[in-house]
Amino acid sequence: MKYSIEAIGIVHSCYREKFGIPRQPGLVKSAKGAIELLPPCNREEMFNELDQFSHIWVQFQFHEAVADGWRPTVRPPWLGGQKRVGVFASRSPHRPNFLGMSVVRHHGLRREKKGLFLDISGMDLLQGTPVFDIKPYAPYSDMLKEASNGFVKFAAEPVDVQFTPEANEKCLQYEEKTGRSLQTLIEEILVQDPRPASQRLKKREYGMLLWEMNVRWMADGQLFTVFSVKKRS
Ligand code: SAM
């Protein structure tokens, strides 16, 4: 059976490529963005009383996973990328229908000449992600104290993040110009250790795109040194 649905919005995100995006929402609180509401869902009345809730569920498509297809089993990063589990026992983007769901904080609607935007933070969503639905997060039933985390084990070895004086200065300049807390964003992302498990023992350089900035760091064991923050060419 085939069903067809239309996006109600498009995500604008600080995350401009997949690498670096945290594995789940809420882990990087300074991640900021917005959902641009598309017609016919760009009407304020559709959000009446949403401000009574601090968080929302966002249902979306992993649009950048579609081209690679899906597999019945996947290797979650939590298991060191070694062991396979069923796709329905995972949160992998590579799944039938490529549907995702994230709880994010919302900061209310913003009407601009360009359209209607719902500001959000703490998301794990790539720029351009199509959104299919938005619902209030209701802790009274959505927060399950008795739920288990399965094979999800939290970082055994903490990461230390430092900045060279040049990278530090570039962050400050960017923050002054845009009002965006770039340095805090970088720190919060890096302490999540975005490296694939297979690379954790190697000394290696990495890069990620945040907003319009290209951020580069050297990972040496558990010490990450951010050495370059430049406007991307
Ligand atoms: N919270 C969601 C869920 O459980 O359905 C997403 C979890 S998924 C493990 C998070 C990862 O999806 C991110 O680390 C990022 O690499 C990837 N991702 C985010 N937005 C995407 C998109 N639009 N297309 C493809 N991959 C995306």
Tab-separated table of C-alpha atoms and ligand atoms in Angstrom:
chain	number	residue	atom	x	y	z
A	1	MET	CA	0.000	0.000	0.000
A	2	LYS	CA	1.267	3.439	-0.809
A	3	TYR	CA	0.454	6.634	1.061
A	4	SER	CA	1.526	10.070	0.089
A	5	ILE	CA	2.193	12.854	2.591
A	6	GLU	CA	3.441	16.398	2.190
A	7	ALA	CA	5.983	18.264	4.269
A	8	ILE	CA	4.459	20.908	6.559
A	9	GLY	CA	7.821	22.566	7.089
A	10	ILE	CA	11.541	22.610	6.440
A	11	VAL	CA	14.272	22.701	9.087
A	12	HIS	CA	16.805	25.528	9.209
A	13	SER	CA	19.650	24.238	11.328
A	14	CYS	CA	23.123	25.104	12.561
A	15	TYR	CA	24.082	21.610	11.290
A	16	ARG	CA	25.064	21.904	7.641
A	17	GLU	CA	26.345	18.345	7.196
A	18	LYS	CA	25.652	15.014	8.893
A	19	PHE	CA	29.010	14.586	10.617
A	20	GLY	CA	28.968	16.241	14.018
A	21	ILE	CA	25.206	16.106	14.543
A	22	PRO	CA	24.572	14.467	17.928
A	23	ARG	CA	22.994	11.019	18.009
A	24	GLN	CA	19.854	12.271	19.689
A	25	PRO	CA	18.171	15.588	20.482
A	26	GLY	CA	18.709	17.367	23.802
A	27	LEU	CA	22.408	16.462	23.998
A	28	VAL	CA	23.610	19.746	22.467
A	29	LYS	CA	21.440	22.412	24.048
A	30	SER	CA	23.025	25.332	22.163
A	31	ALA	CA	22.097	23.880	18.770
A	32	LYS	CA	19.696	26.435	17.332
A	33	GLY	CA	17.423	26.565	14.340
A	34	ALA	CA	13.857	26.939	13.185
A	35	ILE	CA	11.119	25.118	11.330
A	36	GLU	CA	9.891	27.182	8.401
A	37	LEU	CA	6.181	26.444	8.032
A	38	LEU	CA	4.982	25.786	4.512
A	39	PRO	CA	1.490	26.494	3.094
A	40	PRO	CA	-1.164	25.515	4.144
A	41	CYS	CA	0.503	25.129	7.589
A	42	ASN	CA	1.970	28.632	7.771
A	43	ARG	CA	-0.987	29.945	9.807
A	44	GLU	CA	-0.468	31.180	13.367
A	45	GLU	CA	-3.801	29.724	14.529
A	46	MET	CA	-2.460	26.206	13.972
A	47	PHE	CA	-0.110	26.858	16.922
A	48	ASN	CA	-2.572	28.448	19.359
A	49	GLU	CA	-1.726	27.363	22.941
A	50	LEU	CA	1.468	25.549	21.890
A	51	ASP	CA	3.305	28.068	24.087
A	52	GLN	CA	1.886	26.166	27.085
A	53	PHE	CA	4.360	23.383	26.244
A	54	SER	CA	8.129	23.772	26.421
A	55	HIS	CA	9.001	20.926	24.037
A	56	ILE	CA	7.603	19.416	20.856
A	57	TRP	CA	7.819	16.165	18.975
A	58	VAL	CA	9.033	16.711	15.429
A	59	GLN	CA	8.330	13.967	12.900
A	60	PHE	CA	10.498	14.207	9.832
A	61	GLN	CA	12.238	12.396	7.025
A	62	PHE	CA	15.973	11.584	7.031
A	63	HIS	CA	16.075	13.033	3.526
A	64	GLU	CA	19.827	12.609	3.134
A	65	ALA	CA	19.635	8.896	3.879
A	66	VAL	CA	17.160	8.070	1.121
A	67	ALA	CA	19.703	7.813	-1.705
A	68	ASP	CA	21.734	5.201	0.251
A	69	GLY	CA	18.679	3.020	0.915
A	70	TRP	CA	18.008	0.892	4.011
A	71	ARG	CA	19.055	-2.491	5.369
A	72	PRO	CA	17.215	-4.951	7.669
A	73	THR	CA	20.075	-4.838	10.187
A	74	VAL	CA	22.349	-1.956	11.203
A	75	ARG	CA	25.439	-1.371	13.348
A	76	PRO	CA	24.580	1.174	16.043
A	77	PRO	CA	27.485	3.388	17.215
A	78	TRP	CA	26.631	2.426	20.818
A	79	LEU	CA	27.916	-1.086	20.124
A	80	GLY	CA	31.230	0.218	18.785
A	81	GLY	CA	30.002	-0.169	15.206
A	82	GLN	CA	30.728	-3.934	15.462
A	83	LYS	CA	27.507	-5.725	16.300
A	84	ARG	CA	24.403	-5.764	14.105
A	85	VAL	CA	20.896	-5.268	15.461
A	86	GLY	CA	17.528	-5.182	13.699
A	87	VAL	CA	16.716	-1.851	12.105
A	88	PHE	CA	13.561	-1.642	14.260
A	89	ALA	CA	15.729	-2.016	17.382
A	90	SER	CA	17.684	1.059	16.267
A	91	ARG	CA	17.274	4.782	15.633
A	92	SER	CA	19.193	4.533	12.363
A	93	PRO	CA	18.292	7.004	9.585
A	94	HIS	CA	18.542	4.088	7.122
A	95	ARG	CA	15.126	2.537	7.684
A	96	PRO	CA	11.993	1.831	5.649
A	97	ASN	CA	10.286	5.179	4.952
A	98	PHE	CA	13.289	7.024	6.455
A	99	LEU	CA	11.107	8.536	9.192
A	100	GLY	CA	12.576	10.125	12.302
A	101	MET	CA	11.220	11.638	15.509
A	102	SER	CA	12.892	14.081	17.857
A	103	VAL	CA	11.855	15.940	20.989
A	104	VAL	CA	13.175	19.502	20.801
A	105	ARG	CA	12.648	22.690	22.747
A	106	HIS	CA	10.577	25.321	20.993
A	107	HIS	CA	10.823	29.067	21.483
A	108	GLY	CA	7.643	30.259	19.821
A	109	LEU	CA	6.616	31.534	16.426
A	110	ARG	CA	8.374	34.279	14.500
A	111	ARG	CA	6.649	36.009	11.591
A	112	GLU	CA	9.001	37.456	9.002
A	113	LYS	CA	8.620	38.795	5.469
A	114	LYS	CA	10.012	35.455	4.273
A	115	GLY	CA	7.366	33.437	6.147
A	116	LEU	CA	6.402	31.878	9.481
A	117	PHE	CA	9.090	30.180	11.599
A	118	LEU	CA	8.953	28.124	14.790
A	119	ASP	CA	12.268	28.614	16.598
A	120	ILE	CA	13.751	25.445	18.073
A	121	SER	CA	16.874	24.334	19.938
A	122	GLY	CA	18.577	21.130	21.007
A	123	MET	CA	17.715	19.380	17.750
A	124	ASP	CA	19.607	16.587	15.976
A	125	LEU	CA	18.425	17.657	12.516
A	126	LEU	CA	20.260	18.555	9.347
A	127	GLN	CA	19.619	21.745	7.379
A	128	GLY	CA	16.768	21.156	4.900
A	129	THR	CA	15.133	18.243	6.767
A	130	PRO	CA	11.471	17.981	5.704
A	131	VAL	CA	9.025	18.015	8.632
A	132	PHE	CA	5.750	16.068	8.471
A	133	ASP	CA	4.169	16.848	11.845
A	134	ILE	CA	4.630	18.748	15.095
A	135	LYS	CA	3.011	17.760	18.405
A	136	PRO	CA	3.429	18.919	22.000
A	137	TYR	CA	5.679	16.747	24.170
A	138	ALA	CA	3.593	15.761	27.187
A	139	PRO	CA	5.787	14.499	30.067
A	140	TYR	CA	2.801	13.088	31.964
A	141	SER	CA	2.639	10.238	29.429
A	142	ASP	CA	5.728	10.615	27.189
A	143	MET	CA	8.280	10.441	30.038
A	144	LEU	CA	8.506	6.811	31.123
A	145	LYS	CA	10.532	6.418	34.308
A	146	GLU	CA	10.441	2.626	34.107
A	147	ALA	CA	11.822	2.471	30.521
A	148	SER	CA	15.211	0.808	29.894
A	149	ASN	CA	17.975	2.133	27.617
A	150	GLY	CA	18.738	-1.216	25.987
A	151	PHE	CA	22.231	-1.331	24.522
A	152	VAL	CA	22.661	2.442	24.672
A	153	LYS	CA	25.667	2.955	26.948
A	154	PHE	CA	26.892	6.436	27.699
A	155	ALA	CA	30.425	7.641	26.958
A	156	ALA	CA	32.839	5.624	29.054
A	157	GLU	CA	35.738	7.979	28.427
A	158	PRO	CA	35.133	11.713	28.651
A	159	VAL	CA	36.605	14.022	26.003
A	160	ASP	CA	38.572	17.200	26.799
A	161	VAL	CA	38.077	20.073	24.368
A	162	GLN	CA	40.528	22.948	23.995
A	163	PHE	CA	40.863	25.817	21.502
A	164	THR	CA	44.036	27.365	20.079
A	165	PRO	CA	44.198	31.151	20.693
A	166	GLU	CA	43.458	31.720	16.951
A	167	ALA	CA	40.365	29.477	16.986
A	168	ASN	CA	39.231	31.088	20.224
A	169	GLU	CA	39.560	34.559	18.666
A	170	LYS	CA	37.626	33.507	15.528
A	171	CYS	CA	34.771	32.196	17.698
A	172	LEU	CA	34.641	35.471	19.612
A	173	GLN	CA	34.576	37.488	16.376
A	174	TYR	CA	31.798	35.277	14.996
A	175	GLU	CA	29.798	35.607	18.206
A	176	GLU	CA	30.115	39.397	18.172
A	177	LYS	CA	28.990	39.556	14.554
A	178	THR	CA	26.051	37.122	14.714
A	179	GLY	CA	25.083	36.771	18.390
A	180	ARG	CA	25.452	32.976	18.031
A	181	SER	CA	27.381	31.132	20.768
A	182	LEU	CA	29.641	29.229	18.401
A	183	GLN	CA	32.278	28.208	20.957
A	184	THR	CA	29.745	26.668	23.344
A	185	LEU	CA	28.089	24.906	20.406
A	186	ILE	CA	31.429	23.403	19.305
A	187	GLU	CA	32.259	22.292	22.875
A	188	GLU	CA	28.868	20.662	23.407
A	189	ILE	CA	29.170	18.782	20.103
A	190	LEU	CA	32.729	17.584	20.664
A	191	VAL	CA	32.163	16.259	24.196
A	192	GLN	CA	29.646	13.879	22.565
A	193	ASP	CA	32.633	12.448	20.615
A	194	PRO	CA	31.294	12.298	17.035
A	195	ARG	CA	34.120	9.976	15.834
A	196	PRO	CA	33.224	6.537	14.510
A	197	ALA	CA	34.231	3.963	17.141
A	198	SER	CA	36.802	2.417	14.766
A	199	GLN	CA	38.808	5.667	14.658
A	200	ARG	CA	38.952	6.400	18.372
A	201	LEU	CA	42.487	5.160	18.900
A	202	LYS	CA	43.996	7.084	15.969
A	203	LYS	CA	45.369	10.607	15.997
A	204	ARG	CA	43.382	12.313	13.252
A	205	GLU	CA	42.084	15.607	11.965
A	206	TYR	CA	38.327	16.179	11.620
A	207	GLY	CA	36.082	18.930	10.330
A	208	MET	CA	32.431	19.889	10.468
A	209	LEU	CA	30.228	22.658	9.120
A	210	LEU	CA	28.281	24.748	11.620
A	211	TRP	CA	26.219	27.590	10.209
A	212	GLU	CA	28.522	28.978	7.500
A	213	MET	CA	31.709	28.119	9.402
A	214	ASN	CA	34.141	25.299	8.764
A	215	VAL	CA	35.454	24.028	12.123
A	216	ARG	CA	38.552	21.813	12.237
A	217	TRP	CA	40.056	19.949	15.177
A	218	MET	CA	42.751	17.393	15.949
A	219	ALA	CA	41.687	14.371	17.959
A	220	ASP	CA	44.481	12.726	19.923
A	221	GLY	CA	42.977	10.065	22.158
A	222	GLN	CA	40.466	11.857	24.335
A	223	LEU	CA	41.958	15.332	23.795
A	224	PHE	CA	40.394	17.426	21.027
A	225	THR	CA	42.114	20.641	19.946
A	226	VAL	CA	40.078	23.022	17.801
A	227	PHE	CA	42.648	24.797	15.648
A	228	SER	CA	40.689	26.413	12.816
A	229	VAL	CA	37.337	28.217	12.526
A	230	LYS	CA	36.907	29.724	9.060
A	231	LYS	CA	34.121	30.850	6.800
A	232	ARG	CA	33.554	28.023	4.358
A	233	SER	CA	34.621	28.684	0.785
B	1	SAM	N1	16.029	11.527	17.073
B	1	SAM	C1	15.839	10.960	15.753
B	1	SAM	C2	15.204	9.594	15.819
B	1	SAM	O1	15.465	8.879	16.792
B	1	SAM	O2	14.462	9.257	14.911
B	1	SAM	C3	17.135	10.908	14.977
B	1	SAM	C4	18.173	9.952	15.514
B	1	SAM	S1	19.409	9.646	14.312
B	1	SAM	C5	20.389	8.430	15.123
B	1	SAM	C6	20.379	11.109	14.435
B	1	SAM	C7	21.320	11.229	13.270
B	1	SAM	O3	20.591	11.388	12.084
B	1	SAM	C8	22.207	12.452	13.349
B	1	SAM	O4	23.396	12.156	14.047
B	1	SAM	C9	22.481	12.793	11.884
B	1	SAM	O5	23.706	12.256	11.458
B	1	SAM	C10	21.358	12.109	11.127
B	1	SAM	N2	20.454	13.047	10.461
B	1	SAM	C11	19.819	14.114	10.977
B	1	SAM	N3	19.039	14.703	10.051
B	1	SAM	C12	19.178	13.970	8.918
B	1	SAM	C13	18.609	14.056	7.615
B	1	SAM	N4	17.748	15.005	7.292
B	1	SAM	N5	18.991	13.130	6.691
B	1	SAM	C14	19.862	12.150	7.020
B	1	SAM	N6	20.438	12.010	8.241
B	1	SAM	C15	20.096	12.912	9.171
